[in-house]
Amino acid sequence: MTQVTDHGGGVRSLRVPIPDNPLGHTLVYVVDTDRGPVLIDTGWDDPESWDTLADGLAACGTSAAEIHGVVVTHHHPDHHGLSGRVREASGAWIAMHAADTAVVRRTREARPARWFTYMTAKLTAAGAPEEHIAPLRAARPRTLPGLSPALPDRDIVPGELLDLPGRRLRAIWTPGHTPGHVCLHLEETHPAQLPGHGRLFSGDHLLPGITPHIGLYEDPDDTTITDPLGDYLDSLERVGRLAPAEVLPAHQHPFPDAAARVHELLTHHEARLTGLLTLLAEPLTPWQLAERMEWNRPWAQIPYGSRNIAVSEAESHLRRLVKLGRAEAVPGSDPVTYVAV
């Protein structure tokens, strides 16, 4: 049975499952417009997820065939996965920020083996042991999800209102979790008259009880030296200033007081950066740093795929520390090690 929640003011949410993932589900929002319902995110491309989405839309009195458009907060498969099927069923447009559309385009055009080659080189450079890298050398492309994501046909332009007849939904560019992540500010009076400025569809940028993954922007064909954590912290402050009455995130549950949650996350990341400087009293590779960082379980219990994510997160924190002048690479080290300044 699909769980549908009515948030009032022509906004409902559906819990669409993510297979084999501790997050459990993506909250897909159905927003009524004068030209028919518009979805904010769609969920993972999986038969059960599609059936759940279809059942939820039916419970809302509509169907995939009646969807007018799809607004995607970011390109990850638990958000963008079913967008193509919705468009096939309805002819709906799909909108995404250009930075994430570029990632989707490169993903569609690249040979699947390119990803494994990239990850092998990346983890080698990060100091990963051979026993961790070996499975990548023997991996087969069919093991990767999301190799042919739908190509969006509209750009989400930061600061502009989206073309949703009868609604005021403004795009807020919030890079960090991905380079083109967007939040969506519904500039309408809160249906329950909560104090604040409208409602914010926050995607993965602002979640009530967990910190979103901020790793490197993993894109084999983009060699730009980015600072995802710096992007994220800047974006957090911008969202806090919006002061929405309620946040409607893509996971967990809606919550009020965005500014308080933003403050918690800024404090968390500053404390984490300070803690990493203590670890970097001795030179460490990104892999060694990830092994020593505090996670939600001991390193020995972290599964293979999650270790790759952890190393990416360690690297994003290292980039921030280097940019701030608080850490530096040790000249001549191979694999490269970093030390606090």
PDB file of C-alpha atoms in Angstrom, residues 121-310:
ATOM      1  CA  ALA A 121      42.860   5.152 -10.873  1.00  0.00           C
ATOM      2  CA  LYS A 122      41.146   7.384  -8.316  1.00  0.00           C
ATOM      3  CA  LEU A 123      41.337   4.858  -5.482  1.00  0.00           C
ATOM      4  CA  THR A 124      44.934   3.984  -6.344  1.00  0.00           C
ATOM      5  CA  ALA A 125      45.853   7.671  -6.099  1.00  0.00           C
ATOM      6  CA  ALA A 126      43.984   7.877  -2.770  1.00  0.00           C
ATOM      7  CA  GLY A 127      46.132   5.084  -1.309  1.00  0.00           C
ATOM      8  CA  ALA A 128      43.546   2.280  -1.292  1.00  0.00           C
ATOM      9  CA  PRO A 129      45.016  -1.199  -0.744  1.00  0.00           C
ATOM     10  CA  GLU A 130      45.188  -3.585  -3.679  1.00  0.00           C
ATOM     11  CA  GLU A 131      42.619  -5.940  -2.144  1.00  0.00           C
ATOM     12  CA  HIS A 132      40.066  -3.116  -2.324  1.00  0.00           C
ATOM     13  CA  ILE A 133      40.928  -2.115  -5.879  1.00  0.00           C
ATOM     14  CA  ALA A 134      41.075  -5.681  -7.300  1.00  0.00           C
ATOM     15  CA  PRO A 135      37.266  -6.137  -7.667  1.00  0.00           C
ATOM     16  CA  LEU A 136      37.096  -3.009  -9.831  1.00  0.00           C
ATOM     17  CA  ARG A 137      39.628  -4.457 -12.248  1.00  0.00           C
ATOM     18  CA  ALA A 138      37.380  -7.488 -12.756  1.00  0.00           C
ATOM     19  CA  ALA A 139      34.016  -5.649 -12.621  1.00  0.00           C
ATOM     20  CA  ARG A 140      31.423  -5.934 -15.362  1.00  0.00           C
ATOM     21  CA  PRO A 141      29.397  -2.911 -16.545  1.00  0.00           C
ATOM     22  CA  ARG A 142      26.052  -4.584 -15.920  1.00  0.00           C
ATOM     23  CA  THR A 143      26.603  -4.185 -12.178  1.00  0.00           C
ATOM     24  CA  LEU A 144      26.191  -0.393 -12.402  1.00  0.00           C
ATOM     25  CA  PRO A 145      22.750   1.249 -12.109  1.00  0.00           C
ATOM     26  CA  GLY A 146      21.732   4.407 -13.920  1.00  0.00           C
ATOM     27  CA  LEU A 147      23.863   3.982 -17.057  1.00  0.00           C
ATOM     28  CA  SER A 148      21.171   5.434 -19.350  1.00  0.00           C
ATOM     29  CA  PRO A 149      19.378   8.127 -17.357  1.00  0.00           C
ATOM     30  CA  ALA A 150      16.792  10.202 -19.209  1.00  0.00           C
ATOM     31  CA  LEU A 151      18.201  13.338 -20.827  1.00  0.00           C
ATOM     32  CA  PRO A 152      16.298  16.379 -19.502  1.00  0.00           C
ATOM     33  CA  ASP A 153      14.727  18.686 -22.066  1.00  0.00           C
ATOM     34  CA  ARG A 154      14.467  21.852 -19.955  1.00  0.00           C
ATOM     35  CA  ASP A 155      17.023  23.764 -17.907  1.00  0.00           C
ATOM     36  CA  ILE A 156      16.265  24.905 -14.370  1.00  0.00           C
ATOM     37  CA  VAL A 157      17.613  28.461 -14.233  1.00  0.00           C
ATOM     38  CA  PRO A 158      18.662  29.606 -10.734  1.00  0.00           C
ATOM     39  CA  GLY A 159      16.617  32.484  -9.393  1.00  0.00           C
ATOM     40  CA  GLU A 160      13.840  32.091 -11.943  1.00  0.00           C
ATOM     41  CA  LEU A 161      10.280  30.874 -11.470  1.00  0.00           C
ATOM     42  CA  LEU A 162       9.597  27.508 -13.086  1.00  0.00           C
ATOM     43  CA  ASP A 163       6.873  27.273 -15.706  1.00  0.00           C
ATOM     44  CA  LEU A 164       4.188  25.874 -13.405  1.00  0.00           C
ATOM     45  CA  PRO A 165       0.907  27.610 -14.320  1.00  0.00           C
ATOM     46  CA  GLY A 166      -0.897  28.810 -11.204  1.00  0.00           C
ATOM     47  CA  ARG A 167       2.084  28.235  -8.876  1.00  0.00           C
ATOM     48  CA  ARG A 168       5.104  30.255  -7.779  1.00  0.00           C
ATOM     49  CA  LEU A 169       8.041  27.849  -7.583  1.00  0.00           C
ATOM     50  CA  ARG A 170      11.470  29.462  -7.675  1.00  0.00           C
ATOM     51  CA  ALA A 171      14.728  27.603  -8.306  1.00  0.00           C
ATOM     52  CA  ILE A 172      17.536  27.993  -5.768  1.00  0.00           C
ATOM     53  CA  TRP A 173      20.909  26.603  -6.913  1.00  0.00           C
ATOM     54  CA  THR A 174      22.441  24.667  -4.017  1.00  0.00           C
ATOM     55  CA  PRO A 175      25.555  22.814  -5.247  1.00  0.00           C
ATOM     56  CA  GLY A 176      27.422  20.512  -2.899  1.00  0.00           C
ATOM     57  CA  HIS A 177      25.715  17.120  -2.939  1.00  0.00           C
ATOM     58  CA  THR A 178      25.925  17.361  -6.748  1.00  0.00           C
ATOM     59  CA  PRO A 179      27.178  20.265  -8.894  1.00  0.00           C
ATOM     60  CA  GLY A 180      23.665  21.062 -10.126  1.00  0.00           C
ATOM     61  CA  HIS A 181      21.532  20.334  -7.065  1.00  0.00           C
ATOM     62  CA  VAL A 182      18.581  22.691  -6.712  1.00  0.00           C
ATOM     63  CA  CYS A 183      16.107  23.455  -3.953  1.00  0.00           C
ATOM     64  CA  LEU A 184      12.690  24.769  -4.953  1.00  0.00           C
ATOM     65  CA  HIS A 185      11.044  27.579  -3.032  1.00  0.00           C
ATOM     66  CA  LEU A 186       7.246  27.535  -3.159  1.00  0.00           C
ATOM     67  CA  GLU A 187       6.554  31.228  -2.671  1.00  0.00           C
ATOM     68  CA  GLU A 188       3.006  30.817  -1.435  1.00  0.00           C
ATOM     69  CA  THR A 189       1.376  31.259   1.973  1.00  0.00           C
ATOM     70  CA  HIS A 190       1.739  28.122   4.067  1.00  0.00           C
ATOM     71  CA  PRO A 191      -1.620  26.268   4.086  1.00  0.00           C
ATOM     72  CA  ALA A 192      -1.504  25.926   7.870  1.00  0.00           C
ATOM     73  CA  GLN A 193      -0.378  29.558   8.278  1.00  0.00           C
ATOM     74  CA  LEU A 194       2.960  28.568   9.804  1.00  0.00           C
ATOM     75  CA  PRO A 195       5.254  31.586  10.209  1.00  0.00           C
ATOM     76  CA  GLY A 196       7.904  31.984   7.549  1.00  0.00           C
ATOM     77  CA  HIS A 197       8.240  32.397   3.821  1.00  0.00           C
ATOM     78  CA  GLY A 198       6.470  29.602   1.955  1.00  0.00           C
ATOM     79  CA  ARG A 199       7.798  26.062   1.701  1.00  0.00           C
ATOM     80  CA  LEU A 200      11.110  24.663   0.475  1.00  0.00           C
ATOM     81  CA  PHE A 201      11.476  21.409  -1.471  1.00  0.00           C
ATOM     82  CA  SER A 202      15.026  20.700  -0.326  1.00  0.00           C
ATOM     83  CA  GLY A 203      15.968  17.495  -2.177  1.00  0.00           C
ATOM     84  CA  ASP A 204      19.027  16.067  -0.417  1.00  0.00           C
ATOM     85  CA  HIS A 205      20.467  19.462   0.469  1.00  0.00           C
ATOM     86  CA  LEU A 206      18.714  19.867   3.804  1.00  0.00           C
ATOM     87  CA  LEU A 207      17.494  16.772   5.669  1.00  0.00           C
ATOM     88  CA  PRO A 208      16.083  16.691   9.207  1.00  0.00           C
ATOM     89  CA  GLY A 209      18.168  13.972  10.807  1.00  0.00           C
ATOM     90  CA  ILE A 210      21.095  13.063   8.574  1.00  0.00           C
ATOM     91  CA  THR A 211      23.912  14.903   6.839  1.00  0.00           C
ATOM     92  CA  PRO A 212      23.922  14.477   3.048  1.00  0.00           C
ATOM     93  CA  HIS A 213      26.971  12.916   1.457  1.00  0.00           C
ATOM     94  CA  ILE A 214      29.385  15.620   0.319  1.00  0.00           C
ATOM     95  CA  GLY A 215      32.061  13.894  -1.712  1.00  0.00           C
ATOM     96  CA  LEU A 216      33.918  14.810  -4.858  1.00  0.00           C
ATOM     97  CA  TYR A 217      31.755  15.371  -7.934  1.00  0.00           C
ATOM     98  CA  GLU A 218      32.479  11.927  -9.370  1.00  0.00           C
ATOM     99  CA  ASP A 219      32.563  12.482 -13.123  1.00  0.00           C
ATOM    100  CA  PRO A 220      35.320  10.730 -15.119  1.00  0.00           C
ATOM    101  CA  ASP A 221      35.159  13.257 -17.968  1.00  0.00           C
ATOM    102  CA  ASP A 222      35.304  16.439 -15.902  1.00  0.00           C
ATOM    103  CA  THR A 223      38.808  17.325 -14.746  1.00  0.00           C
ATOM    104  CA  THR A 224      37.832  20.593 -13.006  1.00  0.00           C
ATOM    105  CA  ILE A 225      39.284  20.913  -9.498  1.00  0.00           C
ATOM    106  CA  THR A 226      36.125  21.542  -7.513  1.00  0.00           C
ATOM    107  CA  ASP A 227      35.393  22.301  -3.850  1.00  0.00           C
ATOM    108  CA  PRO A 228      32.090  20.494  -3.147  1.00  0.00           C
ATOM    109  CA  LEU A 229      32.172  21.062   0.613  1.00  0.00           C
ATOM    110  CA  GLY A 230      32.802  24.763   0.118  1.00  0.00           C
ATOM    111  CA  ASP A 231      29.909  24.840  -2.377  1.00  0.00           C
ATOM    112  CA  TYR A 232      27.678  23.069   0.129  1.00  0.00           C
ATOM    113  CA  LEU A 233      28.468  25.350   3.060  1.00  0.00           C
ATOM    114  CA  ASP A 234      27.845  28.460   0.925  1.00  0.00           C
ATOM    115  CA  SER A 235      24.562  26.981  -0.329  1.00  0.00           C
ATOM    116  CA  LEU A 236      23.461  26.141   3.218  1.00  0.00           C
ATOM    117  CA  GLU A 237      23.823  29.730   4.336  1.00  0.00           C
ATOM    118  CA  ARG A 238      21.807  30.932   1.332  1.00  0.00           C
ATOM    119  CA  VAL A 239      18.965  28.537   2.126  1.00  0.00           C
ATOM    120  CA  GLY A 240      18.976  29.539   5.790  1.00  0.00           C
ATOM    121  CA  ARG A 241      18.361  33.148   4.789  1.00  0.00           C
ATOM    122  CA  LEU A 242      15.199  32.152   2.894  1.00  0.00           C
ATOM    123  CA  ALA A 243      13.522  31.335   6.229  1.00  0.00           C
ATOM    124  CA  PRO A 244      10.811  29.017   4.828  1.00  0.00           C
ATOM    125  CA  ALA A 245       7.907  28.090   7.101  1.00  0.00           C
ATOM    126  CA  GLU A 246       8.482  24.394   6.341  1.00  0.00           C
ATOM    127  CA  VAL A 247      11.045  22.205   4.609  1.00  0.00           C
ATOM    128  CA  LEU A 248       9.834  19.320   2.437  1.00  0.00           C
ATOM    129  CA  PRO A 249      12.920  17.093   1.978  1.00  0.00           C
ATOM    130  CA  ALA A 250      13.406  14.114  -0.337  1.00  0.00           C
ATOM    131  CA  HIS A 251      14.070  11.715   2.563  1.00  0.00           C
ATOM    132  CA  GLN A 252      12.820  11.240   6.122  1.00  0.00           C
ATOM    133  CA  HIS A 253      10.071  13.797   6.902  1.00  0.00           C
ATOM    134  CA  PRO A 254       9.075  17.491   6.631  1.00  0.00           C
ATOM    135  CA  PHE A 255      10.253  19.871   9.342  1.00  0.00           C
ATOM    136  CA  PRO A 256      10.091  23.554  10.353  1.00  0.00           C
ATOM    137  CA  ASP A 257      12.890  25.996  11.232  1.00  0.00           C
ATOM    138  CA  ALA A 258      15.313  25.598   8.353  1.00  0.00           C
ATOM    139  CA  ALA A 259      17.656  28.164   9.913  1.00  0.00           C
ATOM    140  CA  ALA A 260      18.160  26.006  13.024  1.00  0.00           C
ATOM    141  CA  ARG A 261      18.952  22.937  10.924  1.00  0.00           C
ATOM    142  CA  VAL A 262      21.341  24.952   8.766  1.00  0.00           C
ATOM    143  CA  HIS A 263      23.137  26.116  11.920  1.00  0.00           C
ATOM    144  CA  GLU A 264      23.447  22.503  13.126  1.00  0.00           C
ATOM    145  CA  LEU A 265      24.961  21.405   9.807  1.00  0.00           C
ATOM    146  CA  LEU A 266      27.404  24.311   9.623  1.00  0.00           C
ATOM    147  CA  THR A 267      28.525  23.554  13.193  1.00  0.00           C
ATOM    148  CA  HIS A 268      28.843  19.850  12.383  1.00  0.00           C
ATOM    149  CA  HIS A 269      31.083  20.450   9.387  1.00  0.00           C
ATOM    150  CA  GLU A 270      33.279  22.970  11.176  1.00  0.00           C
ATOM    151  CA  ALA A 271      33.755  20.495  14.042  1.00  0.00           C
ATOM    152  CA  ARG A 272      34.551  17.746  11.566  1.00  0.00           C
ATOM    153  CA  LEU A 273      37.137  19.851   9.751  1.00  0.00           C
ATOM    154  CA  THR A 274      38.757  20.709  13.094  1.00  0.00           C
ATOM    155  CA  GLY A 275      38.809  17.019  14.037  1.00  0.00           C
ATOM    156  CA  LEU A 276      40.476  16.116  10.748  1.00  0.00           C
ATOM    157  CA  LEU A 277      43.258  18.594  11.420  1.00  0.00           C
ATOM    158  CA  THR A 278      44.029  16.639  14.605  1.00  0.00           C
ATOM    159  CA  LEU A 279      44.244  13.432  12.555  1.00  0.00           C
ATOM    160  CA  LEU A 280      46.486  15.205  10.046  1.00  0.00           C
ATOM    161  CA  ALA A 281      49.157  15.863  12.665  1.00  0.00           C
ATOM    162  CA  GLU A 282      50.876  13.046  10.753  1.00  0.00           C
ATOM    163  CA  PRO A 283      50.850  12.710   6.948  1.00  0.00           C
ATOM    164  CA  LEU A 284      47.922  10.577   5.754  1.00  0.00           C
ATOM    165  CA  THR A 285      46.584   9.474   2.391  1.00  0.00           C
ATOM    166  CA  PRO A 286      42.875  10.084   1.738  1.00  0.00           C
ATOM    167  CA  TRP A 287      42.273   6.368   2.340  1.00  0.00           C
ATOM    168  CA  GLN A 288      44.087   6.455   5.691  1.00  0.00           C
ATOM    169  CA  LEU A 289      42.140   9.556   6.679  1.00  0.00           C
ATOM    170  CA  ALA A 290      38.840   7.867   5.795  1.00  0.00           C
ATOM    171  CA  GLU A 291      39.833   4.845   7.918  1.00  0.00           C
ATOM    172  CA  ARG A 292      40.347   7.106  10.929  1.00  0.00           C
ATOM    173  CA  MET A 293      37.315   9.394  10.465  1.00  0.00           C
ATOM    174  CA  GLU A 294      34.200   8.931  12.555  1.00  0.00           C
ATOM    175  CA  TRP A 295      31.372   7.213  10.663  1.00  0.00           C
ATOM    176  CA  ASN A 296      28.084   5.673  11.748  1.00  0.00           C
ATOM    177  CA  ARG A 297      29.868   2.351  12.315  1.00  0.00           C
ATOM    178  CA  PRO A 298      33.455   1.101  12.701  1.00  0.00           C
ATOM    179  CA  TRP A 299      35.506   1.046   9.473  1.00  0.00           C
ATOM    180  CA  ALA A 300      35.721  -2.765   9.581  1.00  0.00           C
ATOM    181  CA  GLN A 301      31.907  -2.925   9.344  1.00  0.00           C
ATOM    182  CA  ILE A 302      31.555  -0.485   6.428  1.00  0.00           C
ATOM    183  CA  PRO A 303      30.694  -2.386   3.231  1.00  0.00           C
ATOM    184  CA  TYR A 304      32.768  -2.171   0.075  1.00  0.00           C
ATOM    185  CA  GLY A 305      30.702   0.382  -1.859  1.00  0.00           C
ATOM    186  CA  SER A 306      30.274   2.623   1.162  1.00  0.00           C
ATOM    187  CA  ARG A 307      34.057   2.736   1.630  1.00  0.00           C
ATOM    188  CA  ASN A 308      34.349   4.307  -1.824  1.00  0.00           C
ATOM    189  CA  ILE A 309      31.822   6.941  -0.755  1.00  0.00           C
ATOM    190  CA  ALA A 310      33.692   7.507   2.512  1.00  0.00           C
TER     191      ALA A 310
END
